Amino acid sequence: MSSSFLNNVGAIFRRELKAYFSTPVAYVFIVIFLFLTGIFTFYIGGFYESNQADLIPFFSFHPWLYLFLIPAISMRLWSEERKTGTIELLMTLPVTLTEAVIGKYLAAWFFTAIALALTFPIWITVNYLGDPDNTVILVSYIGSLLMAGGFLAIGSCISALTKNQVIAFVISVVICFLFILSGFPLVLDFFRGWAPQSILDAISSFSFLSHFNSIMKGVIDLRDIIFFASLIILWLYLNTLAIDTKKAS
Amino acid sequence: MENAIEVNNLVKDFGSLRAVDNVSFTVRRGEVLGFLGPNGAGKSTTMKMITGFLEPTRGTVSLCGHDVREEPIAAKRVLGYLPEGAPAYGEMTPRSFLNFIADIRGLKGSNRKERIDDVVKKIHIEGVMEQPIETLSKGFKRRVGMAQAILHDPEVLIMDEPTDGLDPNQKHEVRTLIKEMAKDKAIIISTHILEEVDAVCDRAIIIAKGKLLFDGTPTELIAKSKYHNAVALVMNTGQCEAARMVLLDLPSVLSVEIEELPAGLSQLLIIPKDGQSIVATISDLAHEKGWEISQLMVETGRIDEVFRDVTIGAPDKLTEEEHLT
C-alpha cells in the first residue's frame, strides 16, 4: 500500500515538475522572481544602506512577492486539468485523490524551492561583505519555503474550484492577502466590536506575517511550524473535497 | 466470473434532471458492446460511472468482480479507458506520456519496455513519439489516447467514441485493432456511427433520455427495421404501376414504395410483413409476369432507421401497428 502510494505520488510529481520546465512558464517565473527579489533587496530594502550583515531586507519582502507569484504557479494545477479534460484520465487511473493532490502539490512546492535556491548569490554577497549569522539565514530560508507552501496549498485548492485560470489566480491572491494581513487592523477592525476577543486572537494568529517574522529572527518555534504544516494539510484536504464535488461539472 | 462488466440499476441525477435512469447490463469477456444513443442521451455519463469517474446516485458497477466504489483502485487496475475527446497532457510527447502511464500502472523492467514498444507498433505512432501531443493531428491524438488505454493490457476496455474524427483508413485500422483485442477482453465502445456497430460489435445497447431501450445483437437490431428483407426491384417506369398492384396482392407484402430513377427506370421497394423473406416469391412472380428487371436486391435493413425508431419513438405508428397484427 505504502509502496504504491510512493510510486503514484512520485510518478505524478515527476510528470508535473517536467510540465513546468517543458513550457516557458518555469523560466519566466524564475527570472522574474530573481529580478524582483534583487530590486526589493537592494533598492527598496536598502541592503547596503542598512550596513547590517543580515538578509532581513531580502526576506522581509517574500510575503509580498509570494502574494502574486505563488498564485501564478498554483492557478494551473487543477483548473488546467479540468479545462483540458485530463482530470478524467487522471482520476480513472489507479491513483487515489490524495495521491494526486499531494503529487501535484509537492511538484509545485519543489519548483518554488528551486526558484528560492537560485537566490543563493545574495547569500554569497552578504558573506563576502560581512560576517552574518548563517543559522539565522538558513532558518529564514526554511521559514520562507514553509510560507510559500502555505500559499501554494491555498492556491491549489482554489484552482480546483474553477476551470478558469485567471479566476483561480485572482481569488487565490485575495485569500492569500487576507492570510498575510489577518493580524493587521485592516482585517481585525472588521471583526472588532462584535466578535469576542478569543476570535480576534484566533484570527490574528492566522497571520502569515507574524509567523514569518518570528522565524525571520532566527527562532524556529514549533508553533510556527505546526501553524504552517496544519494550514497546508487543511487546504490540501479542502482541495480533495473541491475536486470530488467539482470534477464532473 | 463470466461477466467482466456488471452494471446494476444505475441512476444518475444532476439536480432535478435524471441523466441516467435505471440502466442495467453485463458484458462478458470476449465480447464487444456497442453503446448507441443520440447526443445527450446519457452515454458518456454512464461510461463515466462505469469507470468510476462519476459517482452514481444509485446502483452499482463491478469490473472483474471489483465494485467500482468499494474497491476503486482494484477496479481501475483492470480498466483501460479512453475518455471522450482523448484528453492528454499537451506539452508532453507521446513517449513521456506513455512512460508516465507505465509508472502509474506499475509496469517495470523488460515488461515495461516490451509493452510500450508493442503498443506503439500496434497503434502506429512510431513517427510522432518525440513531438508534443498538442502539435499532433486529431487522428494521432486519438491514437495516443488509445495507446494509453491499452498499455497495461487491461481486461476491461472502455472507449468513448474511439473513431470520432478519424479518416476512413484510420477508422478501419481502429476497428481491426478492436476486433483483434476482443478475444480476451470485455470491451465497450460508444459511437454514433451506426455502421460501426455492425462492423465491430457483438452486441448493441441503445440509450435515449437516460433509459436503456434496446439490448441485443446487431443482427437483432437490424431485424427490427421495416426494411429488413425488403426487396428492391428496378424496372421500366411503364410497368411499375401494374407490378405494384400485383405485388400488393401478395399476402407477405406490407407495402411497396416507388422511386423514379433516370433513364425511364423506377425502383420498387417491396417491404415484407414481419420481416419475412420474400425474395424467392418475388423473383418467381417477376418471371411469371415477364417483367423486365434490370436489378434485384435484398436489403438487410437500415440500422439508422431502427435507431430513429427506437430513440424518438416510431415515426410511423400506423405501419408499426399493422406490422404487428
JSON list of C-alpha atoms in Angstrom, two decimals, chain B residues 214-311:
[
{"chain": "B", "resi": 214, "resn": "PHE", "atom": "CA", "xyz": [-32.54, -1.97, -26.70]},
{"chain": "B", "resi": 215, "resn": "ASP", "atom": "CA", "xyz": [-30.10, -4.71, -25.77]},
{"chain": "B", "resi": 216, "resn": "GLY", "atom": "CA", "xyz": [-29.30, -7.36, -28.38]},
{"chain": "B", "resi": 217, "resn": "THR", "atom": "CA", "xyz": [-27.08, -8.39, -31.26]},
{"chain": "B", "resi": 218, "resn": "PRO", "atom": "CA", "xyz": [-26.60, -6.10, -34.28]},
{"chain": "B", "resi": 219, "resn": "THR", "atom": "CA", "xyz": [-28.49, -8.70, -36.33]},
{"chain": "B", "resi": 220, "resn": "GLU", "atom": "CA", "xyz": [-31.45, -8.45, -33.99]},
{"chain": "B", "resi": 221, "resn": "LEU", "atom": "CA", "xyz": [-31.20, -4.70, -34.17]},
{"chain": "B", "resi": 222, "resn": "ILE", "atom": "CA", "xyz": [-31.30, -4.72, -37.97]},
{"chain": "B", "resi": 223, "resn": "ALA", "atom": "CA", "xyz": [-34.13, -7.23, -37.95]},
{"chain": "B", "resi": 224, "resn": "LYS", "atom": "CA", "xyz": [-36.24, -4.61, -36.21]},
{"chain": "B", "resi": 225, "resn": "SER", "atom": "CA", "xyz": [-36.01, -2.49, -39.33]},
{"chain": "B", "resi": 226, "resn": "LYS", "atom": "CA", "xyz": [-39.10, -2.47, -41.53]},
{"chain": "B", "resi": 227, "resn": "TYR", "atom": "CA", "xyz": [-36.66, -2.63, -44.43]},
{"chain": "B", "resi": 228, "resn": "HIS", "atom": "CA", "xyz": [-35.28, -5.91, -43.14]},
{"chain": "B", "resi": 229, "resn": "ASN", "atom": "CA", "xyz": [-35.54, -8.41, -46.04]},
{"chain": "B", "resi": 230, "resn": "ALA", "atom": "CA", "xyz": [-37.13, -5.78, -48.23]},
{"chain": "B", "resi": 231, "resn": "VAL", "atom": "CA", "xyz": [-36.58, -6.32, -51.94]},
{"chain": "B", "resi": 232, "resn": "ALA", "atom": "CA", "xyz": [-35.63, -3.56, -54.35]},
{"chain": "B", "resi": 233, "resn": "LEU", "atom": "CA", "xyz": [-36.56, -4.07, -57.97]},
{"chain": "B", "resi": 234, "resn": "VAL", "atom": "CA", "xyz": [-35.51, -1.79, -60.81]},
{"chain": "B", "resi": 235, "resn": "MET", "atom": "CA", "xyz": [-37.72, -1.89, -63.90]},
{"chain": "B", "resi": 236, "resn": "ASN", "atom": "CA", "xyz": [-39.26, 0.26, -66.63]},
{"chain": "B", "resi": 237, "resn": "THR", "atom": "CA", "xyz": [-41.40, 3.06, -65.27]},
{"chain": "B", "resi": 238, "resn": "GLY", "atom": "CA", "xyz": [-44.20, 2.00, -67.64]},
{"chain": "B", "resi": 239, "resn": "GLN", "atom": "CA", "xyz": [-44.53, -1.38, -65.98]},
{"chain": "B", "resi": 240, "resn": "CYS", "atom": "CA", "xyz": [-44.14, -0.44, -62.41]},
{"chain": "B", "resi": 241, "resn": "GLU", "atom": "CA", "xyz": [-47.67, 0.73, -61.51]},
{"chain": "B", "resi": 242, "resn": "ALA", "atom": "CA", "xyz": [-49.09, -2.59, -62.70]},
{"chain": "B", "resi": 243, "resn": "ALA", "atom": "CA", "xyz": [-46.38, -4.51, -60.89]},
{"chain": "B", "resi": 244, "resn": "ARG", "atom": "CA", "xyz": [-47.15, -2.64, -57.70]},
{"chain": "B", "resi": 245, "resn": "MET", "atom": "CA", "xyz": [-50.78, -3.73, -57.81]},
{"chain": "B", "resi": 246, "resn": "VAL", "atom": "CA", "xyz": [-49.78, -7.35, -58.29]},
{"chain": "B", "resi": 247, "resn": "LEU", "atom": "CA", "xyz": [-47.22, -7.20, -55.51]},
{"chain": "B", "resi": 248, "resn": "LEU", "atom": "CA", "xyz": [-49.61, -5.62, -53.02]},
{"chain": "B", "resi": 249, "resn": "ASP", "atom": "CA", "xyz": [-51.90, -8.60, -53.51]},
{"chain": "B", "resi": 250, "resn": "LEU", "atom": "CA", "xyz": [-49.28, -10.91, -52.13]},
{"chain": "B", "resi": 251, "resn": "PRO", "atom": "CA", "xyz": [-50.08, -11.87, -48.51]},
{"chain": "B", "resi": 252, "resn": "SER", "atom": "CA", "xyz": [-46.46, -11.48, -47.45]},
{"chain": "B", "resi": 253, "resn": "VAL", "atom": "CA", "xyz": [-46.10, -7.89, -48.72]},
{"chain": "B", "resi": 254, "resn": "LEU", "atom": "CA", "xyz": [-46.81, -4.96, -46.46]},
{"chain": "B", "resi": 255, "resn": "SER", "atom": "CA", "xyz": [-46.22, -2.06, -48.82]},
{"chain": "B", "resi": 256, "resn": "VAL", "atom": "CA", "xyz": [-44.46, -1.01, -52.00]},
{"chain": "B", "resi": 257, "resn": "GLU", "atom": "CA", "xyz": [-42.63, 2.27, -52.41]},
{"chain": "B", "resi": 258, "resn": "ILE", "atom": "CA", "xyz": [-41.88, 3.59, -55.88]},
{"chain": "B", "resi": 259, "resn": "GLU", "atom": "CA", "xyz": [-38.99, 5.86, -56.62]},
{"chain": "B", "resi": 260, "resn": "GLU", "atom": "CA", "xyz": [-38.30, 7.18, -60.12]},
{"chain": "B", "resi": 261, "resn": "LEU", "atom": "CA", "xyz": [-34.78, 6.77, -61.41]},
{"chain": "B", "resi": 262, "resn": "PRO", "atom": "CA", "xyz": [-33.24, 8.39, -64.51]},
{"chain": "B", "resi": 263, "resn": "ALA", "atom": "CA", "xyz": [-33.47, 6.81, -68.00]},
{"chain": "B", "resi": 264, "resn": "GLY", "atom": "CA", "xyz": [-37.08, 5.74, -67.75]},
{"chain": "B", "resi": 265, "resn": "LEU", "atom": "CA", "xyz": [-36.46, 3.35, -64.90]},
{"chain": "B", "resi": 266, "resn": "SER", "atom": "CA", "xyz": [-38.11, 3.13, -61.48]},
{"chain": "B", "resi": 267, "resn": "GLN", "atom": "CA", "xyz": [-37.24, 1.36, -58.30]},
{"chain": "B", "resi": 268, "resn": "LEU", "atom": "CA", "xyz": [-39.87, -0.56, -56.40]},
{"chain": "B", "resi": 269, "resn": "LEU", "atom": "CA", "xyz": [-39.04, -1.13, -52.78]},
{"chain": "B", "resi": 270, "resn": "ILE", "atom": "CA", "xyz": [-41.14, -4.03, -51.54]},
{"chain": "B", "resi": 271, "resn": "ILE", "atom": "CA", "xyz": [-41.45, -4.16, -47.79]},
{"chain": "B", "resi": 272, "resn": "PRO", "atom": "CA", "xyz": [-42.42, -7.52, -46.32]},
{"chain": "B", "resi": 273, "resn": "LYS", "atom": "CA", "xyz": [-44.72, -8.20, -43.38]},
{"chain": "B", "resi": 274, "resn": "ASP", "atom": "CA", "xyz": [-42.92, -9.21, -40.20]},
{"chain": "B", "resi": 275, "resn": "GLY", "atom": "CA", "xyz": [-39.54, -9.06, -41.91]},
{"chain": "B", "resi": 276, "resn": "GLN", "atom": "CA", "xyz": [-40.12, -12.38, -43.63]},
{"chain": "B", "resi": 277, "resn": "SER", "atom": "CA", "xyz": [-38.03, -13.37, -46.63]},
{"chain": "B", "resi": 278, "resn": "ILE", "atom": "CA", "xyz": [-39.89, -12.58, -49.83]},
{"chain": "B", "resi": 279, "resn": "VAL", "atom": "CA", "xyz": [-37.15, -12.58, -52.43]},
{"chain": "B", "resi": 280, "resn": "ALA", "atom": "CA", "xyz": [-37.94, -16.07, -53.80]},
{"chain": "B", "resi": 281, "resn": "THR", "atom": "CA", "xyz": [-41.64, -15.29, -54.17]},
{"chain": "B", "resi": 282, "resn": "ILE", "atom": "CA", "xyz": [-40.91, -12.04, -55.93]},
{"chain": "B", "resi": 283, "resn": "SER", "atom": "CA", "xyz": [-38.37, -13.43, -58.35]},
{"chain": "B", "resi": 284, "resn": "ASP", "atom": "CA", "xyz": [-40.81, -16.23, -59.25]},
{"chain": "B", "resi": 285, "resn": "LEU", "atom": "CA", "xyz": [-43.56, -13.70, -59.75]},
{"chain": "B", "resi": 286, "resn": "ALA", "atom": "CA", "xyz": [-41.38, -11.50, -61.93]},
{"chain": "B", "resi": 287, "resn": "HIS", "atom": "CA", "xyz": [-40.55, -14.46, -64.06]},
{"chain": "B", "resi": 288, "resn": "GLU", "atom": "CA", "xyz": [-44.18, -15.48, -64.41]},
{"chain": "B", "resi": 289, "resn": "LYS", "atom": "CA", "xyz": [-45.33, -11.97, -65.35]},
{"chain": "B", "resi": 290, "resn": "GLY", "atom": "CA", "xyz": [-42.40, -11.38, -67.66]},
{"chain": "B", "resi": 291, "resn": "TRP", "atom": "CA", "xyz": [-41.24, -8.13, -66.03]},
{"chain": "B", "resi": 292, "resn": "GLU", "atom": "CA", "xyz": [-38.01, -6.76, -67.41]},
{"chain": "B", "resi": 293, "resn": "ILE", "atom": "CA", "xyz": [-35.97, -6.41, -64.31]},
{"chain": "B", "resi": 294, "resn": "SER", "atom": "CA", "xyz": [-32.61, -4.71, -64.54]},
{"chain": "B", "resi": 295, "resn": "GLN", "atom": "CA", "xyz": [-31.74, -5.05, -60.84]},
{"chain": "B", "resi": 296, "resn": "LEU", "atom": "CA", "xyz": [-32.92, -7.04, -57.85]},
{"chain": "B", "resi": 297, "resn": "MET", "atom": "CA", "xyz": [-31.51, -6.53, -54.39]},
{"chain": "B", "resi": 298, "resn": "VAL", "atom": "CA", "xyz": [-32.39, -7.72, -50.91]},
{"chain": "B", "resi": 299, "resn": "GLU", "atom": "CA", "xyz": [-31.99, -5.17, -48.15]},
{"chain": "B", "resi": 300, "resn": "THR", "atom": "CA", "xyz": [-30.65, -6.33, -44.81]},
{"chain": "B", "resi": 301, "resn": "GLY", "atom": "CA", "xyz": [-32.26, -3.46, -43.02]},
{"chain": "B", "resi": 302, "resn": "ARG", "atom": "CA", "xyz": [-31.46, 0.11, -42.17]},
{"chain": "B", "resi": 303, "resn": "ILE", "atom": "CA", "xyz": [-29.84, 0.48, -38.83]},
{"chain": "B", "resi": 304, "resn": "ASP", "atom": "CA", "xyz": [-30.21, 4.25, -38.85]},
{"chain": "B", "resi": 305, "resn": "GLU", "atom": "CA", "xyz": [-33.93, 3.89, -39.29]},
{"chain": "B", "resi": 306, "resn": "VAL", "atom": "CA", "xyz": [-34.16, 1.47, -36.35]},
{"chain": "B", "resi": 307, "resn": "PHE", "atom": "CA", "xyz": [-32.07, 3.89, -34.35]},
{"chain": "B", "resi": 308, "resn": "ARG", "atom": "CA", "xyz": [-34.50, 6.72, -35.10]},
{"chain": "B", "resi": 309, "resn": "ASP", "atom": "CA", "xyz": [-37.47, 4.49, -34.34]},
{"chain": "B", "resi": 310, "resn": "VAL", "atom": "CA", "xyz": [-36.09, 3.38, -31.03]},
{"chain": "B", "resi": 311, "resn": "THR", "atom": "CA", "xyz": [-34.78, 6.73, -29.87]}
]
